[in-house]
Short mmCIF file of C-alpha atoms in Angstrom, two decimals:
data_model
loop_
_atom_site.label_atom_id
_atom_site.label_comp_id
_atom_site.label_asym_id
_atom_site.label_seq_id
_atom_site.Cartn_x
_atom_site.Cartn_y
_atom_site.Cartn_z
CA MET A 142 43.09 36.20 -106.26
CA ARG A 143 40.36 36.62 -108.86
CA THR A 144 39.80 40.33 -109.44
CA ARG A 145 37.31 42.15 -111.65
CA VAL A 146 37.76 45.84 -112.49
CA VAL A 147 34.47 47.43 -113.54
CA GLN A 148 34.60 49.82 -116.50
CA PHE A 149 32.01 52.55 -116.84
CA PRO A 150 31.86 55.06 -119.70
CA GLY A 151 34.20 57.75 -118.38
CA SER A 152 36.35 55.53 -116.16
CA ASN A 153 39.95 56.71 -116.43
CA CYS A 154 41.75 54.86 -113.62
CA ASP A 155 40.66 51.38 -114.66
CA HIS A 156 44.03 50.61 -116.27
CA ASP A 157 45.83 51.96 -113.21
CA ALA A 158 43.90 49.53 -111.01
CA MET A 159 44.53 46.70 -113.46
CA HIS A 160 48.26 47.43 -113.45
CA ALA A 161 48.46 47.54 -109.65
CA VAL A 162 46.82 44.14 -109.23
CA LYS A 163 47.86 42.23 -112.35
CA HIS A 164 51.41 43.50 -112.79
CA VAL A 165 52.61 44.87 -109.46
CA LEU A 166 50.98 42.15 -107.34
CA ALA A 167 51.38 39.59 -110.16
CA GLU A 168 47.77 38.42 -109.89
CA GLU A 169 47.16 37.11 -113.39
CA ASP A 170 43.45 36.39 -112.95
CA THR A 171 42.53 40.08 -113.17
CA GLU A 172 40.08 41.20 -115.83
CA PHE A 173 37.99 44.17 -116.88
CA ILE A 174 34.23 43.86 -116.83
CA TRP A 175 32.05 46.23 -118.86
CA HIS A 176 29.21 48.09 -117.17
CA LYS A 177 26.56 46.48 -119.38
CA GLU A 178 27.37 42.98 -118.12
CA GLU A 179 24.89 41.50 -115.68
CA SER A 180 27.19 39.05 -113.93
CA LEU A 181 30.60 39.24 -112.30
CA GLY A 182 31.38 35.64 -113.18
CA GLU A 183 32.28 32.69 -110.96
CA ASP A 184 34.32 32.67 -107.75
CA VAL A 185 35.35 36.32 -107.79
CA ASP A 186 37.48 37.41 -104.83
CA LEU A 187 37.61 41.17 -105.39
CA VAL A 188 35.67 43.82 -107.30
CA ILE A 189 37.25 47.21 -107.94
CA LEU A 190 35.19 50.25 -108.88
CA PRO A 191 37.86 52.58 -110.29
CA GLY A 192 38.22 56.32 -110.40
CA GLY A 193 37.19 58.55 -113.26
CA PHE A 194 34.08 60.38 -114.33
CA SER A 195 31.44 57.71 -114.90
CA TYR A 196 28.87 58.95 -117.40
CA GLY A 197 30.65 62.31 -117.37
CA ASP A 198 29.52 62.94 -113.77
CA TYR A 199 26.24 64.27 -115.16
CA LEU A 200 23.44 64.78 -112.63
CA ARG A 201 25.67 63.91 -109.68
CA THR A 202 28.86 61.88 -109.30
CA GLY A 203 28.06 58.19 -109.36
CA ALA A 204 24.33 58.79 -109.67
CA ILE A 205 23.99 57.28 -113.17
CA ALA A 206 26.61 54.55 -112.70
CA ARG A 207 24.61 53.32 -109.75
CA PHE A 208 21.97 52.14 -112.26
CA SER A 209 24.37 50.34 -114.60
CA PRO A 210 23.40 46.66 -115.13
CA ILE A 211 26.64 45.47 -113.53
CA MET A 212 25.84 47.30 -110.29
CA LYS A 213 22.97 44.93 -109.55
CA ALA A 214 25.53 42.13 -109.55
CA VAL A 215 27.99 44.20 -107.48
CA ILE A 216 25.32 44.96 -104.88
CA ARG A 217 24.32 41.29 -104.65
CA TYR A 218 27.97 40.30 -104.38
CA ALA A 219 28.62 42.83 -101.62
CA ASN A 220 25.49 41.88 -99.71
CA ASP A 221 26.66 38.27 -99.81
CA GLY A 222 29.95 39.29 -98.18
CA GLY A 223 32.07 39.77 -101.30
CA THR A 224 34.98 42.21 -101.14
CA VAL A 225 34.52 45.53 -102.96
CA ILE A 226 36.80 48.56 -103.07
CA GLY A 227 35.72 51.84 -104.64
CA ILE A 228 38.40 54.41 -105.40
CA CYS A 229 37.53 58.08 -105.99
CA ASN A 230 34.59 57.88 -108.41
CA GLY A 231 34.18 54.28 -107.24
CA PHE A 232 33.71 55.57 -103.68
CA GLN A 233 31.04 57.94 -104.99
CA VAL A 234 29.28 55.06 -106.76
CA LEU A 235 29.33 52.97 -103.57
CA CYS A 236 27.68 55.79 -101.64
CA GLU A 237 25.07 56.36 -104.35
CA SER A 238 24.36 52.61 -104.36
CA GLY A 239 23.74 52.54 -100.63
CA LEU A 240 26.64 50.16 -100.02
CA LEU A 241 28.35 52.87 -97.97
CA PRO A 242 26.66 55.63 -95.95
CA GLY A 243 26.90 59.33 -96.68
CA VAL A 244 27.58 61.15 -99.93
CA LEU A 245 30.39 63.03 -101.67
CA ILE A 246 29.74 66.59 -102.83
CA ARG A 247 31.68 69.46 -104.42
CA ASN A 248 34.98 70.33 -102.79
CA GLU A 249 34.64 73.07 -100.22
CA LYS A 250 36.52 75.60 -102.37
CA LEU A 251 34.71 74.45 -105.54
CA LYS A 252 37.96 73.61 -107.31
CA PHE A 253 39.34 70.39 -108.73
CA VAL A 254 42.31 69.29 -106.61
CA CYS A 255 45.14 67.14 -107.97
CA LYS A 256 48.13 66.59 -105.67
CA HIS A 257 49.69 64.24 -103.14
CA VAL A 258 48.19 64.29 -99.66
CA HIS A 259 49.06 62.64 -96.37
CA LEU A 260 46.74 60.06 -94.85
CA ARG A 261 46.74 58.63 -91.36
CA THR A 262 45.77 54.98 -91.01
CA GLU A 263 42.99 54.82 -88.43
CA ASN A 264 41.95 51.16 -88.55
CA VAL A 265 44.19 48.21 -89.43
CA ASN A 266 41.64 45.56 -88.49
CA THR A 267 40.23 45.37 -92.00
CA ARG A 268 40.99 43.22 -95.02
CA PHE A 269 42.06 46.44 -96.78
CA THR A 270 44.62 47.64 -94.23
CA SER A 271 45.91 44.68 -92.22
CA GLU A 272 49.45 45.04 -93.64
CA LEU A 273 49.67 48.63 -92.37
CA HIS A 274 50.10 49.71 -88.78
CA LYS A 275 47.79 52.00 -86.82
CA GLY A 276 48.77 55.61 -87.19
CA GLN A 277 50.94 54.91 -90.24
CA LEU A 278 51.22 57.92 -92.52
CA LEU A 279 50.82 57.40 -96.25
CA LYS A 280 51.57 59.73 -99.14
CA ILE A 281 48.85 59.17 -101.75
CA PRO A 282 47.67 61.29 -104.70
CA ILE A 283 44.18 62.70 -105.05
CA ALA A 284 42.43 63.97 -108.18
CA HIS A 285 38.84 65.03 -107.63
CA GLY A 286 36.40 67.90 -107.70
CA GLU A 287 33.75 66.24 -105.56
CA GLY A 288 35.50 64.54 -102.67
CA ASN A 289 33.82 66.34 -99.81
CA TYR A 290 32.42 63.52 -97.66
CA ILE A 291 29.32 64.43 -95.67
CA ALA A 292 26.72 62.53 -93.67
CA ASP A 293 24.26 63.34 -90.91
CA LYS A 294 25.50 63.72 -87.34
CA ASP A 295 24.30 60.28 -86.21
CA THR A 296 26.01 58.56 -89.14
CA ILE A 297 29.31 60.31 -88.49
CA GLU A 298 29.16 59.42 -84.80
CA GLU A 299 28.44 55.80 -85.70
CA LEU A 300 31.32 55.64 -88.19
CA GLU A 301 33.73 57.02 -85.63
CA ALA A 302 32.48 54.82 -82.78
CA ASN A 303 32.62 51.64 -84.87
CA GLY A 304 36.09 52.30 -86.27
CA GLN A 305 34.69 52.56 -89.79
CA VAL A 306 36.85 55.58 -90.60
CA VAL A 307 39.87 53.87 -92.15
CA PHE A 308 41.89 56.84 -93.44
CA ARG A 309 41.95 60.50 -92.48
CA TYR A 310 43.56 63.51 -94.19
CA VAL A 311 46.43 64.84 -92.09
CA ASP A 312 49.51 67.03 -92.42
CA GLU A 313 53.06 65.71 -92.63
CA ARG A 314 53.15 65.49 -88.82
CA GLY A 315 50.03 63.33 -88.74
CA GLU A 316 47.69 66.00 -87.43
CA ALA A 317 44.16 66.26 -88.83
CA THR A 318 44.14 70.02 -89.38
CA MET A 319 41.82 72.12 -91.52
CA THR A 320 44.66 73.03 -93.86
CA ALA A 321 45.45 69.34 -94.38
CA ASN A 322 41.88 68.72 -95.54
CA PRO A 323 41.84 69.12 -99.35
CA ASN A 324 38.08 69.07 -99.86
CA GLY A 325 36.25 69.92 -96.63
CA SER A 326 35.27 66.36 -95.66
CA ILE A 327 33.72 66.07 -92.21
CA ASN A 328 36.33 65.04 -89.63
CA ASN A 329 38.93 64.94 -92.42
CA ILE A 330 37.50 61.59 -93.53
CA ALA A 331 39.33 60.14 -96.56
CA GLY A 332 38.09 56.54 -96.53
CA ILE A 333 35.45 54.42 -94.80
CA VAL A 334 34.44 50.78 -94.58
CA ASN A 335 30.95 49.37 -94.11
CA ARG A 336 29.95 47.86 -90.77
CA GLU A 337 30.44 44.33 -92.08
CA GLY A 338 33.98 45.13 -93.19
CA ASN A 339 33.76 43.95 -96.80
CA VAL A 340 33.03 47.20 -98.68
CA PHE A 341 35.57 50.02 -98.64
CA GLY A 342 35.70 53.40 -100.31
CA MET A 343 38.43 56.03 -100.40
CA MET A 344 38.94 59.23 -102.39
CA PRO A 345 42.77 59.09 -102.68
CA HIS A 346 44.26 56.78 -105.33
CA PRO A 347 46.36 53.94 -103.86
CA GLU A 348 46.67 52.37 -107.32
CA ARG A 349 48.61 55.45 -108.41
CA ALA A 350 51.09 55.01 -105.56
CA CYS A 351 52.24 51.41 -105.92
CA GLU A 352 55.71 52.02 -107.37
CA GLU A 353 58.52 54.37 -106.38
CA MET A 354 58.78 55.69 -109.94
CA LEU A 355 55.35 57.23 -109.41
CA GLY A 356 56.60 59.26 -106.45
CA SER A 357 55.31 56.94 -103.73
CA ASN A 358 54.60 53.27 -103.17
CA ASP A 359 52.56 53.88 -100.01
CA GLY A 360 49.37 52.69 -101.70
CA LEU A 361 50.81 49.22 -102.18
CA GLY A 362 49.94 48.31 -98.59
CA VAL A 363 46.24 48.44 -99.43
CA PHE A 364 46.63 45.91 -102.24
CA GLN A 365 49.03 43.73 -100.25
CA SER A 366 46.47 43.62 -97.45
CA LEU A 367 43.78 42.56 -99.89
CA LYS A 368 45.95 39.88 -101.43
CA LYS A 369 46.87 38.35 -98.08
CA ASN A 370 43.33 38.38 -96.71
CA LEU A 371 41.52 37.27 -99.85
CA ILE A 372 43.88 34.36 -100.44
CA ARG A 373 43.32 33.36 -96.81
CA LEU A 374 39.54 33.63 -97.20
CA ARG A 375 39.67 31.50 -100.36
CA SER A 376 41.81 28.88 -98.60
CA ASP A 377 39.40 28.82 -95.64
CA ALA A 378 36.46 28.36 -98.01
CA VAL A 379 38.17 25.46 -99.81
CA ALA A 380 39.07 23.82 -96.51
CA ALA A 381 35.48 24.10 -95.32
#
């Protein structure tokens, strides 16, 4: 599985993502790629836009990173069906780039939130979640000040109807309550996938929950799903 982790000025979860894929999953062909590059390279299977504060989150989260030279390549790659996951700030960049609908704004209570939350798995028919089971509860950390996902009414209805809501904030019993929502996101939305199923964004950090020593390994299922599906896709492409 050939993975590229994009680094923007201000990225601070790039090494976490690298560790999860290269060391926990033992995928050796995993490399960083600097934001000034104009190409992702040959035969890339996965692009990760990591968490952090790209360009210091000036103007608006992800708004400057969206214009980085590498993002032209990421957008082309995604539009050609390539697999992209954006985590936290990466999710914000995907929304600003138009690769995912909606936008992420200041948390409802206007405070930075850093803690573990519970997620409910809503859709397992994606290349990002196929190793999970529907309704599975995950304990994953968050660390953001602008994770409040909003979109217009029609977009939200479309996301829900199409099964594009992949994860939802819930309490320990699996109920999507207001108190379980750490940022005010509409419908407790924590992660969404595009209609084509190849671009995924989530605010919680699965790369920070891949080993028990970190307090949870529930995020590992996301990366295991990617590994299984991307290796299969590569094998299918070679066979064709």
